Amino acid sequence: MENFIQKHKQLFQSSAIFMGWLLMIYAGIFFIPALFLFSVPEKILSSSTTITLASLFVLGLFTVREKSWIFVGWAALTAALGILLFSIPNGIQLVYLILATGLITLASYYGFVNPQKQFPSIAIAMGIIFLAVFTSHAAILSNPQKFGLNIQGDELSTFTSEALQRIAEMDSVEFVKTDKGREIAVQVYDTSIFVSQEELERMVKENPNPIREVQQSLLSTKNPFTDNPYSYILNVYTHPLTNFLREELQIKK
C-alpha cells in the first residue's frame, strides 16, 4: 500500500489541487451575488452563506498551496454534505457529490500528508473551524424555519409555475405584445421578423389557435426547479428575490 501511495503521490496531489482551483473559482463567483443577501431581512442566511463561501475559498486556496492538513477541511465538507443528504428534499441525489468530495479528502491526505511526521495541532483547530462553518450552514439549509427564517424551500418552483400559468391564460394578442411572444408569433405564423406589430396582431386576431397552442404547451414544460436537491437549495437562496418579484407583479396588477 505504501509503495502504491508513493508511486501515485503526484496523481493524488494533482487531483486535489485541480479541485482546489475549481473550489476557489466557484466560491469567488458566488460570493459576489451572496453579498446582496445582506439587503434582505434574512440576516442569518446571508451571514452564514458569505462565511461558508469564504471558507470554501480558503479551503481551495490552502489545497492549492499544498497544506498537509487540508484534508480535514475536505472531510468537514463531506460531513456537511452528508447532513444535507438526509435532511433536504431529494437529497439522496447528492450521494455522487459526497463520494467525489470524499475522494478529494483521500487524495489530499495521500498527496500531502507525511505519515512520518506528527499530526499537527493546526489540523485539529482548522478541522473544527471548517466543520463548524460547513455543518452549521447545512443545518440552516435543511431546516431554515428552526432558525427563524420564513422559508419553505419551494418558493421559486411555485413562482415559475404561477408565471407559466399566467402566460398560458393571457390573451393571445396581449401575449404577442411581449418580446418573447412576438418572437414566437413570427415563427408560428412564418412571417418576416420585420413585420409590423399591428400586422402581427391582426394575424393573431384572425387566427389565434396557433398562438394558443403554444401558450397551452407551456403548462407541460418541465419545471427545472423541482425534483433535485440543488433546486431546493436554490429556492432557499432566492427566497428574498422571489418574494420581491411576486410583490412587484401584484403591484402591476
mmCIF file of N, CA and C in Angstrom, residues 23 27 47-63 69-84 87 101 105 126-142 147 233 237:
data_model
loop_
_atom_site.group_PDB
_atom_site.id
_atom_site.type_symbol
_atom_site.label_atom_id
_atom_site.label_comp_id
_atom_site.label_asym_id
_atom_site.label_seq_id
_atom_site.Cartn_x
_atom_site.Cartn_y
_atom_site.Cartn_z
ATOM 1 N N LEU A 23 -12.775 24.960 -6.660
ATOM 2 C CA LEU A 23 -13.471 25.441 -5.468
ATOM 3 C C LEU A 23 -13.271 26.942 -5.290
ATOM 4 N N ALA A 27 -16.440 29.468 -5.551
ATOM 5 C CA ALA A 27 -16.707 30.236 -4.334
ATOM 6 C C ALA A 27 -16.583 31.729 -4.616
ATOM 7 N N SER A 47 -25.419 35.924 6.406
ATOM 8 C CA SER A 47 -24.145 35.790 7.120
ATOM 9 C C SER A 47 -23.571 34.397 6.957
ATOM 10 N N SER A 48 -24.428 33.391 7.136
ATOM 11 C CA SER A 48 -23.975 32.005 7.025
ATOM 12 C C SER A 48 -23.468 31.698 5.622
ATOM 13 N N THR A 49 -24.167 32.210 4.608
ATOM 14 C CA THR A 49 -23.785 31.949 3.218
ATOM 15 C C THR A 49 -22.437 32.568 2.876
ATOM 16 N N THR A 50 -22.255 33.829 3.240
ATOM 17 C CA THR A 50 -20.996 34.509 2.909
ATOM 18 C C THR A 50 -19.813 33.901 3.662
ATOM 19 N N ILE A 51 -20.026 33.539 4.932
ATOM 20 C CA ILE A 51 -18.949 32.899 5.709
ATOM 21 C C ILE A 51 -18.594 31.542 5.105
ATOM 22 N N THR A 52 -19.618 30.794 4.691
ATOM 23 C CA THR A 52 -19.375 29.470 4.092
ATOM 24 C C THR A 52 -18.619 29.590 2.774
ATOM 25 N N LEU A 53 -19.024 30.535 1.924
ATOM 26 C CA LEU A 53 -18.337 30.732 0.646
ATOM 27 C C LEU A 53 -16.899 31.182 0.862
ATOM 28 N N ALA A 54 -16.678 32.044 1.854
ATOM 29 C CA ALA A 54 -15.314 32.471 2.174
ATOM 30 C C ALA A 54 -14.482 31.276 2.652
ATOM 31 N N SER A 55 -15.093 30.404 3.438
ATOM 32 C CA SER A 55 -14.389 29.215 3.929
ATOM 33 C C SER A 55 -14.079 28.247 2.794
ATOM 34 N N LEU A 56 -15.007 28.121 1.835
ATOM 35 C CA LEU A 56 -14.749 27.272 0.675
ATOM 36 C C LEU A 56 -13.584 27.814 -0.146
ATOM 37 N N PHE A 57 -13.520 29.132 -0.279
ATOM 38 C CA PHE A 57 -12.402 29.749 -0.997
ATOM 39 C C PHE A 57 -11.083 29.464 -0.275
ATOM 40 N N VAL A 58 -11.085 29.605 1.038
ATOM 41 C CA VAL A 58 -9.883 29.330 1.832
ATOM 42 C C VAL A 58 -9.493 27.856 1.719
ATOM 43 N N LEU A 59 -10.495 26.976 1.737
ATOM 44 C CA LEU A 59 -10.230 25.547 1.583
ATOM 45 C C LEU A 59 -9.543 25.265 0.253
ATOM 46 N N GLY A 60 -10.040 25.900 -0.815
ATOM 47 C CA GLY A 60 -9.413 25.727 -2.122
ATOM 48 C C GLY A 60 -8.021 26.321 -2.161
ATOM 49 N N LEU A 61 -7.857 27.506 -1.545
ATOM 50 C CA LEU A 61 -6.550 28.176 -1.541
ATOM 51 C C LEU A 61 -5.498 27.356 -0.806
ATOM 52 N N PHE A 62 -5.859 26.825 0.359
ATOM 53 C CA PHE A 62 -4.908 26.023 1.128
ATOM 54 C C PHE A 62 -4.577 24.714 0.422
ATOM 55 N N THR A 63 -5.576 24.183 -0.319
ATOM 56 C CA THR A 63 -5.320 22.956 -1.074
ATOM 57 C C THR A 63 -4.314 23.226 -2.189
ATOM 58 N N TRP A 69 -2.381 19.507 6.065
ATOM 59 C CA TRP A 69 -3.536 19.201 6.902
ATOM 60 C C TRP A 69 -4.864 19.520 6.229
ATOM 61 N N ILE A 70 -4.822 19.923 4.957
ATOM 62 C CA ILE A 70 -6.034 20.413 4.314
ATOM 63 C C ILE A 70 -7.110 19.335 4.156
ATOM 64 N N PHE A 71 -6.726 18.075 4.257
ATOM 65 C CA PHE A 71 -7.709 17.005 4.107
ATOM 66 C C PHE A 71 -8.802 17.108 5.168
ATOM 67 N N VAL A 72 -8.508 17.749 6.316
ATOM 68 C CA VAL A 72 -9.534 17.872 7.360
ATOM 69 C C VAL A 72 -10.662 18.786 6.897
ATOM 70 N N GLY A 73 -10.322 19.787 6.092
ATOM 71 C CA GLY A 73 -11.351 20.672 5.557
ATOM 72 C C GLY A 73 -12.268 19.945 4.588
ATOM 73 N N TRP A 74 -11.658 19.130 3.716
ATOM 74 C CA TRP A 74 -12.462 18.347 2.769
ATOM 75 C C TRP A 74 -13.323 17.329 3.510
ATOM 76 N N ALA A 75 -12.786 16.769 4.590
ATOM 77 C CA ALA A 75 -13.572 15.821 5.394
ATOM 78 C C ALA A 75 -14.756 16.521 6.041
ATOM 79 N N ALA A 76 -14.535 17.764 6.521
ATOM 80 C CA ALA A 76 -15.628 18.535 7.122
ATOM 81 C C ALA A 76 -16.698 18.857 6.083
ATOM 82 N N LEU A 77 -16.261 19.196 4.866
ATOM 83 C CA LEU A 77 -17.208 19.479 3.789
ATOM 84 C C LEU A 77 -18.006 18.226 3.445
ATOM 85 N N THR A 78 -17.358 17.080 3.442
ATOM 86 C CA THR A 78 -18.044 15.817 3.179
ATOM 87 C C THR A 78 -19.106 15.549 4.241
ATOM 88 N N ALA A 79 -18.758 15.835 5.505
ATOM 89 C CA ALA A 79 -19.711 15.640 6.604
ATOM 90 C C ALA A 79 -20.921 16.563 6.441
ATOM 91 N N ALA A 80 -20.672 17.821 6.028
ATOM 92 C CA ALA A 80 -21.771 18.778 5.836
ATOM 93 C C ALA A 80 -22.700 18.322 4.716
ATOM 94 N N LEU A 81 -22.121 17.834 3.641
ATOM 95 C CA LEU A 81 -22.937 17.330 2.532
ATOM 96 C C LEU A 81 -23.731 16.103 2.968
ATOM 97 N N GLY A 82 -23.149 15.319 3.869
ATOM 98 C CA GLY A 82 -23.854 14.152 4.400
ATOM 99 C C GLY A 82 -25.107 14.549 5.168
ATOM 100 N N ILE A 83 -25.028 15.676 5.882
ATOM 101 C CA ILE A 83 -26.205 16.187 6.594
ATOM 102 C C ILE A 83 -27.308 16.538 5.609
ATOM 103 N N LEU A 84 -26.927 17.228 4.535
ATOM 104 C CA LEU A 84 -27.919 17.606 3.522
ATOM 105 C C LEU A 84 -28.502 16.383 2.826
ATOM 106 N N SER A 87 -31.426 15.329 4.904
ATOM 107 C CA SER A 87 -32.325 16.307 5.513
ATOM 108 C C SER A 87 -33.021 17.252 4.547
ATOM 109 N N THR A 101 -16.353 14.346 -3.136
ATOM 110 C CA THR A 101 -15.672 15.128 -2.103
ATOM 111 C C THR A 101 -14.857 14.220 -1.195
ATOM 112 N N THR A 105 -10.838 14.202 -0.346
ATOM 113 C CA THR A 105 -10.289 14.112 1.009
ATOM 114 C C THR A 105 -9.134 13.120 1.047
ATOM 115 N N MET A 126 -8.111 23.830 12.589
ATOM 116 C CA MET A 126 -8.764 24.185 11.337
ATOM 117 C C MET A 126 -9.902 23.226 11.021
ATOM 118 N N GLY A 127 -9.724 21.966 11.372
ATOM 119 C CA GLY A 127 -10.789 20.990 11.146
ATOM 120 C C GLY A 127 -12.050 21.351 11.898
ATOM 121 N N ILE A 128 -11.881 21.778 13.149
ATOM 122 C CA ILE A 128 -13.034 22.183 13.962
ATOM 123 C C ILE A 128 -13.715 23.409 13.359
ATOM 124 N N ILE A 129 -12.904 24.382 12.888
ATOM 125 C CA ILE A 129 -13.460 25.593 12.283
ATOM 126 C C ILE A 129 -14.245 25.264 11.022
ATOM 127 N N PHE A 130 -13.615 24.478 10.116
ATOM 128 C CA PHE A 130 -14.307 24.095 8.881
ATOM 129 C C PHE A 130 -15.585 23.317 9.183
ATOM 130 N N LEU A 131 -15.499 22.390 10.123
ATOM 131 C CA LEU A 131 -16.664 21.573 10.466
ATOM 132 C C LEU A 131 -17.795 22.441 11.005
ATOM 133 N N ALA A 132 -17.450 23.401 11.870
ATOM 134 C CA ALA A 132 -18.467 24.278 12.450
ATOM 135 C C ALA A 132 -19.140 25.129 11.372
ATOM 136 N N VAL A 133 -18.338 25.687 10.455
ATOM 137 C CA VAL A 133 -18.887 26.557 9.406
ATOM 138 C C VAL A 133 -19.774 25.773 8.450
ATOM 139 N N PHE A 134 -19.244 24.671 7.914
ATOM 140 C CA PHE A 134 -19.977 23.919 6.893
ATOM 141 C C PHE A 134 -21.230 23.248 7.447
ATOM 142 N N THR A 135 -21.107 22.616 8.620
ATOM 143 C CA THR A 135 -22.267 21.895 9.157
ATOM 144 C C THR A 135 -23.349 22.852 9.642
ATOM 145 N N SER A 136 -22.959 24.014 10.181
ATOM 146 C CA SER A 136 -23.968 24.980 10.620
ATOM 147 C C SER A 136 -24.751 25.511 9.422
ATOM 148 N N HIS A 137 -24.056 25.748 8.304
ATOM 149 C CA HIS A 137 -24.753 26.217 7.110
ATOM 150 C C HIS A 137 -25.659 25.122 6.550
ATOM 151 N N ALA A 138 -25.181 23.885 6.595
ATOM 152 C CA ALA A 138 -26.014 22.768 6.141
ATOM 153 C C ALA A 138 -27.268 22.646 7.004
ATOM 154 N N ALA A 139 -27.118 22.894 8.300
ATOM 155 C CA ALA A 139 -28.263 22.824 9.203
ATOM 156 C C ALA A 139 -29.282 23.917 8.877
ATOM 157 N N ILE A 140 -28.787 25.107 8.541
ATOM 158 C CA ILE A 140 -29.689 26.213 8.176
ATOM 159 C C ILE A 140 -30.431 25.899 6.882
ATOM 160 N N LEU A 141 -29.714 25.347 5.899
ATOM 161 C CA LEU A 141 -30.346 25.000 4.629
ATOM 162 C C LEU A 141 -31.394 23.906 4.804
ATOM 163 N N SER A 142 -31.110 22.950 5.674
ATOM 164 C CA SER A 142 -32.002 21.804 5.810
ATOM 165 C C SER A 142 -33.260 22.131 6.614
ATOM 166 N N PHE A 147 -34.427 28.304 12.425
ATOM 167 C CA PHE A 147 -33.560 29.456 12.684
ATOM 168 C C PHE A 147 -34.301 30.779 12.466
ATOM 169 N N ILE A 233 -32.026 24.031 -2.590
ATOM 170 C CA ILE A 233 -31.031 24.970 -2.075
ATOM 171 C C ILE A 233 -31.158 26.314 -2.789
ATOM 172 N N TYR A 237 -31.923 30.163 -1.297
ATOM 173 C CA TYR A 237 -31.092 31.336 -1.568
ATOM 174 C C TYR A 237 -31.867 32.455 -2.264
#
